[in-house]
């Protein structure tokens, strides 16, 4: 069976999804707050590389941009924001519609994003300095979290 990455359209599909999600997030008053200090011009491409690697694609993110500890650190130290997480996930679900993804890949992508938002990207919400070196990117398959 194809990987989740391949079923979602490979690299191009990941970029389309990342752009659609970012557009939805920027239109959401609460979630856009996460980007109030700006964002990199290549944010969608970096995000697509990250998602792609986690979903069974090539190691494009870790080979080019950084490691899991850096990603988690970037998302840490912002305090509790459960409602923002819920809204970010809702933006992701609408982005899945925007790019035309349907089940079963849609459901798997939702589960991955919801898990990552509420767990790996939220585990050090009090202090980014607590993020240890050497974190390993969580991989996701059709059956869910790998390992």
mmCIF file with all atom_site columns, C-alpha atoms in Angstrom:
data_model
loop_
_atom_site.group_PDB
_atom_site.id
_atom_site.type_symbol
_atom_site.label_atom_id
_atom_site.label_alt_id
_atom_site.label_comp_id
_atom_site.label_asym_id
_atom_site.label_entity_id
_atom_site.label_seq_id
_atom_site.pdbx_PDB_ins_code
_atom_site.Cartn_x
_atom_site.Cartn_y
_atom_site.Cartn_z
_atom_site.occupancy
_atom_site.B_iso_or_equiv
_atom_site.pdbx_formal_charge
_atom_site.auth_seq_id
_atom_site.auth_comp_id
_atom_site.auth_asym_id
_atom_site.auth_atom_id
_atom_site.pdbx_PDB_model_num
ATOM 1   C CA . UNK A 1 1   ? 0.000   0.000  0.000  1.00 0.00 ? 1   UNK A CA 1
ATOM 2   C CA . UNK A 1 2   ? 1.157   3.556  -0.674 1.00 0.00 ? 2   UNK A CA 1
ATOM 3   C CA . UNK A 1 3   ? 2.348   5.652  2.236  1.00 0.00 ? 3   UNK A CA 1
ATOM 4   C CA . UNK A 1 4   ? 0.068   8.326  3.649  1.00 0.00 ? 4   UNK A CA 1
ATOM 5   C CA . UNK A 1 5   ? 2.471   10.813 2.068  1.00 0.00 ? 5   UNK A CA 1
ATOM 6   C CA . UNK A 1 6   ? 1.957   9.302  -1.407 1.00 0.00 ? 6   UNK A CA 1
ATOM 7   C CA . UNK A 1 7   ? -1.814  9.040  -0.968 1.00 0.00 ? 7   UNK A CA 1
ATOM 8   C CA . UNK A 1 8   ? -1.924  12.733 -0.027 1.00 0.00 ? 8   UNK A CA 1
ATOM 9   C CA . UNK A 1 9   ? -0.189  13.695 -3.271 1.00 0.00 ? 9   UNK A CA 1
ATOM 10  C CA . UNK A 1 10  ? 3.485   13.426 -2.345 1.00 0.00 ? 10  UNK A CA 1
ATOM 11  C CA . UNK A 1 11  ? 5.571   16.561 -2.071 1.00 0.00 ? 11  UNK A CA 1
ATOM 12  C CA . UNK A 1 12  ? 3.225   18.671 -4.192 1.00 0.00 ? 12  UNK A CA 1
ATOM 13  C CA . UNK A 1 13  ? 0.225   17.500 -2.189 1.00 0.00 ? 13  UNK A CA 1
ATOM 14  C CA . UNK A 1 14  ? 1.950   18.377 1.076  1.00 0.00 ? 14  UNK A CA 1
ATOM 15  C CA . UNK A 1 15  ? 2.778   21.880 -0.187 1.00 0.00 ? 15  UNK A CA 1
ATOM 16  C CA . UNK A 1 16  ? -0.835  22.413 -1.313 1.00 0.00 ? 16  UNK A CA 1
ATOM 17  C CA . UNK A 1 17  ? -2.090  21.282 2.089  1.00 0.00 ? 17  UNK A CA 1
ATOM 18  C CA . UNK A 1 18  ? 0.437   23.399 3.996  1.00 0.00 ? 18  UNK A CA 1
ATOM 19  C CA . UNK A 1 19  ? -0.507  26.486 1.978  1.00 0.00 ? 19  UNK A CA 1
ATOM 20  C CA . UNK A 1 20  ? -4.235  25.836 2.446  1.00 0.00 ? 20  UNK A CA 1
ATOM 21  C CA . UNK A 1 21  ? -3.782  25.342 6.196  1.00 0.00 ? 21  UNK A CA 1
ATOM 22  C CA . UNK A 1 22  ? -1.652  28.459 6.545  1.00 0.00 ? 22  UNK A CA 1
ATOM 23  C CA . UNK A 1 23  ? -4.235  30.500 4.648  1.00 0.00 ? 23  UNK A CA 1
ATOM 24  C CA . UNK A 1 24  ? -7.000  29.224 6.955  1.00 0.00 ? 24  UNK A CA 1
ATOM 25  C CA . UNK A 1 25  ? -4.900  29.877 10.062 1.00 0.00 ? 25  UNK A CA 1
ATOM 26  C CA . UNK A 1 26  ? -4.090  33.426 9.025  1.00 0.00 ? 26  UNK A CA 1
ATOM 27  C CA . UNK A 1 27  ? -7.815  34.087 8.559  1.00 0.00 ? 27  UNK A CA 1
ATOM 28  C CA . UNK A 1 28  ? -8.586  32.839 12.081 1.00 0.00 ? 28  UNK A CA 1
ATOM 29  C CA . UNK A 1 29  ? -8.328  35.604 14.671 1.00 0.00 ? 29  UNK A CA 1
ATOM 30  C CA . UNK A 1 30  ? -7.188  33.308 17.470 1.00 0.00 ? 30  UNK A CA 1
ATOM 31  C CA . UNK A 1 31  ? -4.831  30.973 15.625 1.00 0.00 ? 31  UNK A CA 1
ATOM 32  C CA . UNK A 1 32  ? -3.183  33.722 13.588 1.00 0.00 ? 32  UNK A CA 1
ATOM 33  C CA . UNK A 1 33  ? -1.905  35.071 16.907 1.00 0.00 ? 33  UNK A CA 1
ATOM 34  C CA . UNK A 1 34  ? 0.755   32.340 16.730 1.00 0.00 ? 34  UNK A CA 1
ATOM 35  C CA . UNK A 1 35  ? 2.224   34.180 13.729 1.00 0.00 ? 35  UNK A CA 1
ATOM 36  C CA . UNK A 1 36  ? 2.031   37.716 15.127 1.00 0.00 ? 36  UNK A CA 1
ATOM 37  C CA . UNK A 1 37  ? 5.825   37.994 15.160 1.00 0.00 ? 37  UNK A CA 1
ATOM 38  C CA . UNK A 1 38  ? 5.985   36.966 11.522 1.00 0.00 ? 38  UNK A CA 1
ATOM 39  C CA . UNK A 1 39  ? 6.926   33.776 9.758  1.00 0.00 ? 39  UNK A CA 1
ATOM 40  C CA . UNK A 1 40  ? 9.455   32.587 7.269  1.00 0.00 ? 40  UNK A CA 1
ATOM 41  C CA . UNK A 1 41  ? 8.747   33.176 3.592  1.00 0.00 ? 41  UNK A CA 1
ATOM 42  C CA . UNK A 1 42  ? 9.222   29.456 2.968  1.00 0.00 ? 42  UNK A CA 1
ATOM 43  C CA . UNK A 1 43  ? 6.952   28.407 5.852  1.00 0.00 ? 43  UNK A CA 1
ATOM 44  C CA . UNK A 1 44  ? 4.630   26.290 3.687  1.00 0.00 ? 44  UNK A CA 1
ATOM 45  C CA . UNK A 1 45  ? 7.505   24.453 2.037  1.00 0.00 ? 45  UNK A CA 1
ATOM 46  C CA . UNK A 1 46  ? 9.188   23.745 5.377  1.00 0.00 ? 46  UNK A CA 1
ATOM 47  C CA . UNK A 1 47  ? 5.916   22.611 6.916  1.00 0.00 ? 47  UNK A CA 1
ATOM 48  C CA . UNK A 1 48  ? 5.213   20.405 3.896  1.00 0.00 ? 48  UNK A CA 1
ATOM 49  C CA . UNK A 1 49  ? 8.666   18.824 4.196  1.00 0.00 ? 49  UNK A CA 1
ATOM 50  C CA . UNK A 1 50  ? 8.062   18.168 7.888  1.00 0.00 ? 50  UNK A CA 1
ATOM 51  C CA . UNK A 1 51  ? 4.622   16.636 7.383  1.00 0.00 ? 51  UNK A CA 1
ATOM 52  C CA . UNK A 1 52  ? 5.878   14.661 4.401  1.00 0.00 ? 52  UNK A CA 1
ATOM 53  C CA . UNK A 1 53  ? 8.725   13.112 6.353  1.00 0.00 ? 53  UNK A CA 1
ATOM 54  C CA . UNK A 1 54  ? 6.435   12.245 9.264  1.00 0.00 ? 54  UNK A CA 1
ATOM 55  C CA . UNK A 1 55  ? 3.917   10.654 6.893  1.00 0.00 ? 55  UNK A CA 1
ATOM 56  C CA . UNK A 1 56  ? 6.281   8.312  5.080  1.00 0.00 ? 56  UNK A CA 1
ATOM 57  C CA . UNK A 1 57  ? 7.959   10.607 2.582  1.00 0.00 ? 57  UNK A CA 1
ATOM 58  C CA . UNK A 1 58  ? 11.632  11.435 2.157  1.00 0.00 ? 58  UNK A CA 1
ATOM 59  C CA . UNK A 1 59  ? 13.741  12.836 4.993  1.00 0.00 ? 59  UNK A CA 1
ATOM 60  C CA . UNK A 1 60  ? 13.559  16.287 3.430  1.00 0.00 ? 60  UNK A CA 1
ATOM 61  C CA . UNK A 1 61  ? 12.968  18.196 6.634  1.00 0.00 ? 61  UNK A CA 1
ATOM 62  C CA . UNK A 1 62  ? 15.652  16.679 8.816  1.00 0.00 ? 62  UNK A CA 1
ATOM 63  C CA . UNK A 1 63  ? 18.155  16.618 5.949  1.00 0.00 ? 63  UNK A CA 1
ATOM 64  C CA . UNK A 1 64  ? 17.617  20.290 5.132  1.00 0.00 ? 64  UNK A CA 1
ATOM 65  C CA . UNK A 1 65  ? 16.040  22.311 7.912  1.00 0.00 ? 65  UNK A CA 1
ATOM 66  C CA . UNK A 1 66  ? 16.619  20.844 11.354 1.00 0.00 ? 66  UNK A CA 1
ATOM 67  C CA . UNK A 1 67  ? 15.612  18.205 13.846 1.00 0.00 ? 67  UNK A CA 1
ATOM 68  C CA . UNK A 1 68  ? 12.600  17.432 15.987 1.00 0.00 ? 68  UNK A CA 1
ATOM 69  C CA . UNK A 1 69  ? 13.980  19.224 19.032 1.00 0.00 ? 69  UNK A CA 1
ATOM 70  C CA . UNK A 1 70  ? 14.187  22.459 17.027 1.00 0.00 ? 70  UNK A CA 1
ATOM 71  C CA . UNK A 1 71  ? 10.608  22.050 15.774 1.00 0.00 ? 71  UNK A CA 1
ATOM 72  C CA . UNK A 1 72  ? 9.218   21.313 19.221 1.00 0.00 ? 72  UNK A CA 1
ATOM 73  C CA . UNK A 1 73  ? 11.212  24.196 20.720 1.00 0.00 ? 73  UNK A CA 1
ATOM 74  C CA . UNK A 1 74  ? 9.713   26.560 18.137 1.00 0.00 ? 74  UNK A CA 1
ATOM 75  C CA . UNK A 1 75  ? 6.217   25.536 19.275 1.00 0.00 ? 75  UNK A CA 1
ATOM 76  C CA . UNK A 1 76  ? 6.976   25.601 23.010 1.00 0.00 ? 76  UNK A CA 1
ATOM 77  C CA . UNK A 1 77  ? 6.907   28.108 25.830 1.00 0.00 ? 77  UNK A CA 1
ATOM 78  C CA . UNK A 1 78  ? 3.634   29.727 24.810 1.00 0.00 ? 78  UNK A CA 1
ATOM 79  C CA . UNK A 1 79  ? 1.555   28.671 27.810 1.00 0.00 ? 79  UNK A CA 1
ATOM 80  C CA . UNK A 1 80  ? -1.672  26.742 27.728 1.00 0.00 ? 80  UNK A CA 1
ATOM 81  C CA . UNK A 1 81  ? -3.768  27.356 24.635 1.00 0.00 ? 81  UNK A CA 1
ATOM 82  C CA . UNK A 1 82  ? -6.178  24.459 24.305 1.00 0.00 ? 82  UNK A CA 1
ATOM 83  C CA . UNK A 1 83  ? -8.809  26.496 22.453 1.00 0.00 ? 83  UNK A CA 1
ATOM 84  C CA . UNK A 1 84  ? -6.199  27.674 19.938 1.00 0.00 ? 84  UNK A CA 1
ATOM 85  C CA . UNK A 1 85  ? -5.219  24.044 19.366 1.00 0.00 ? 85  UNK A CA 1
ATOM 86  C CA . UNK A 1 86  ? -8.838  23.084 18.713 1.00 0.00 ? 86  UNK A CA 1
ATOM 87  C CA . UNK A 1 87  ? -9.182  25.918 16.224 1.00 0.00 ? 87  UNK A CA 1
ATOM 88  C CA . UNK A 1 88  ? -5.878  25.046 14.501 1.00 0.00 ? 88  UNK A CA 1
ATOM 89  C CA . UNK A 1 89  ? -7.174  21.503 14.039 1.00 0.00 ? 89  UNK A CA 1
ATOM 90  C CA . UNK A 1 90  ? -10.462 22.859 12.669 1.00 0.00 ? 90  UNK A CA 1
ATOM 91  C CA . UNK A 1 91  ? -8.456  24.983 10.198 1.00 0.00 ? 91  UNK A CA 1
ATOM 92  C CA . UNK A 1 92  ? -6.579  21.844 9.169  1.00 0.00 ? 92  UNK A CA 1
ATOM 93  C CA . UNK A 1 93  ? -9.836  19.973 8.570  1.00 0.00 ? 93  UNK A CA 1
ATOM 94  C CA . UNK A 1 94  ? -11.123 22.763 6.333  1.00 0.00 ? 94  UNK A CA 1
ATOM 95  C CA . UNK A 1 95  ? -7.764  22.827 4.508  1.00 0.00 ? 95  UNK A CA 1
ATOM 96  C CA . UNK A 1 96  ? -8.240  19.109 3.815  1.00 0.00 ? 96  UNK A CA 1
ATOM 97  C CA . UNK A 1 97  ? -11.515 20.068 2.114  1.00 0.00 ? 97  UNK A CA 1
ATOM 98  C CA . UNK A 1 98  ? -9.801  22.915 0.275  1.00 0.00 ? 98  UNK A CA 1
ATOM 99  C CA . UNK A 1 99  ? -7.314  20.546 -1.357 1.00 0.00 ? 99  UNK A CA 1
ATOM 100 C CA . UNK A 1 100 ? -9.926  17.850 -2.021 1.00 0.00 ? 100 UNK A CA 1
ATOM 101 C CA . UNK A 1 101 ? -8.606  15.054 0.184  1.00 0.00 ? 101 UNK A CA 1
ATOM 102 C CA . UNK A 1 102 ? -11.115 12.370 1.078  1.00 0.00 ? 102 UNK A CA 1
ATOM 103 C CA . UNK A 1 103 ? -11.181 9.334  3.348  1.00 0.00 ? 103 UNK A CA 1
ATOM 104 C CA . UNK A 1 104 ? -9.305  7.257  4.141  1.00 0.00 ? 104 UNK A CA 1
ATOM 105 C CA . UNK A 1 105 ? -6.316  9.613  3.764  1.00 0.00 ? 105 UNK A CA 1
ATOM 106 C CA . UNK A 1 106 ? -8.300  12.543 5.132  1.00 0.00 ? 106 UNK A CA 1
ATOM 107 C CA . UNK A 1 107 ? -9.048  10.723 8.382  1.00 0.00 ? 107 UNK A CA 1
ATOM 108 C CA . UNK A 1 108 ? -5.444  9.627  8.822  1.00 0.00 ? 108 UNK A CA 1
ATOM 109 C CA . UNK A 1 109 ? -4.170  13.162 8.197  1.00 0.00 ? 109 UNK A CA 1
ATOM 110 C CA . UNK A 1 110 ? -6.680  14.573 10.680 1.00 0.00 ? 110 UNK A CA 1
ATOM 111 C CA . UNK A 1 111 ? -5.604  12.050 13.317 1.00 0.00 ? 111 UNK A CA 1
ATOM 112 C CA . UNK A 1 112 ? -1.923  12.838 12.734 1.00 0.00 ? 112 UNK A CA 1
ATOM 113 C CA . UNK A 1 113 ? -2.378  16.603 12.906 1.00 0.00 ? 113 UNK A CA 1
ATOM 114 C CA . UNK A 1 114 ? -4.648  16.438 15.963 1.00 0.00 ? 114 UNK A CA 1
ATOM 115 C CA . UNK A 1 115 ? -2.196  14.163 17.777 1.00 0.00 ? 115 UNK A CA 1
ATOM 116 C CA . UNK A 1 116 ? 0.841   16.304 16.902 1.00 0.00 ? 116 UNK A CA 1
ATOM 117 C CA . UNK A 1 117 ? -0.939  19.526 17.878 1.00 0.00 ? 117 UNK A CA 1
ATOM 118 C CA . UNK A 1 118 ? -2.067  18.212 21.259 1.00 0.00 ? 118 UNK A CA 1
ATOM 119 C CA . UNK A 1 119 ? 1.031   16.167 22.079 1.00 0.00 ? 119 UNK A CA 1
ATOM 120 C CA . UNK A 1 120 ? 4.447   16.621 20.517 1.00 0.00 ? 120 UNK A CA 1
ATOM 121 C CA . UNK A 1 121 ? 4.018   20.333 19.756 1.00 0.00 ? 121 UNK A CA 1
ATOM 122 C CA . UNK A 1 122 ? 2.330   21.065 23.105 1.00 0.00 ? 122 UNK A CA 1
ATOM 123 C CA . UNK A 1 123 ? 4.258   19.016 25.637 1.00 0.00 ? 123 UNK A CA 1
ATOM 124 C CA . UNK A 1 124 ? 6.569   21.863 26.712 1.00 0.00 ? 124 UNK A CA 1
ATOM 125 C CA . UNK A 1 125 ? 3.980   24.647 26.747 1.00 0.00 ? 125 UNK A CA 1
ATOM 126 C CA . UNK A 1 126 ? 5.498   26.330 29.810 1.00 0.00 ? 126 UNK A CA 1
ATOM 127 C CA . UNK A 1 127 ? 9.147   26.620 28.834 1.00 0.00 ? 127 UNK A CA 1
ATOM 128 C CA . UNK A 1 128 ? 10.882  26.051 25.498 1.00 0.00 ? 128 UNK A CA 1
ATOM 129 C CA . UNK A 1 129 ? 14.118  25.684 27.447 1.00 0.00 ? 129 UNK A CA 1
ATOM 130 C CA . UNK A 1 130 ? 12.834  22.352 28.754 1.00 0.00 ? 130 UNK A CA 1
ATOM 131 C CA . UNK A 1 131 ? 12.880  20.774 25.292 1.00 0.00 ? 131 UNK A CA 1
ATOM 132 C CA . UNK A 1 132 ? 15.657  18.183 25.288 1.00 0.00 ? 132 UNK A CA 1
ATOM 133 C CA . UNK A 1 133 ? 18.107  17.632 22.472 1.00 0.00 ? 133 UNK A CA 1
ATOM 134 C CA . UNK A 1 134 ? 17.736  14.495 20.404 1.00 0.00 ? 134 UNK A CA 1
ATOM 135 C CA . UNK A 1 135 ? 13.965  14.252 20.093 1.00 0.00 ? 135 UNK A CA 1
ATOM 136 C CA . UNK A 1 136 ? 12.940  11.971 17.248 1.00 0.00 ? 136 UNK A CA 1
ATOM 137 C CA . UNK A 1 137 ? 10.217  12.897 14.777 1.00 0.00 ? 137 UNK A CA 1
ATOM 138 C CA . UNK A 1 138 ? 7.060   10.869 15.246 1.00 0.00 ? 138 UNK A CA 1
ATOM 139 C CA . UNK A 1 139 ? 6.198   8.852  12.158 1.00 0.00 ? 139 UNK A CA 1
ATOM 140 C CA . UNK A 1 140 ? 2.615   8.181  11.161 1.00 0.00 ? 140 UNK A CA 1
ATOM 141 C CA . UNK A 1 141 ? 1.179   5.428  8.981  1.00 0.00 ? 141 UNK A CA 1
ATOM 142 C CA . UNK A 1 142 ? -2.240  4.195  7.947  1.00 0.00 ? 142 UNK A CA 1
ATOM 143 C CA . UNK A 1 143 ? -2.512  2.530  11.347 1.00 0.00 ? 143 UNK A CA 1
ATOM 144 C CA . UNK A 1 144 ? -1.529  5.659  13.272 1.00 0.00 ? 144 UNK A CA 1
ATOM 145 C CA . UNK A 1 145 ? 1.572   6.434  15.286 1.00 0.00 ? 145 UNK A CA 1
ATOM 146 C CA . UNK A 1 146 ? 4.565   4.269  14.409 1.00 0.00 ? 146 UNK A CA 1
ATOM 147 C CA . UNK A 1 147 ? 6.752   2.954  17.218 1.00 0.00 ? 147 UNK A CA 1
#
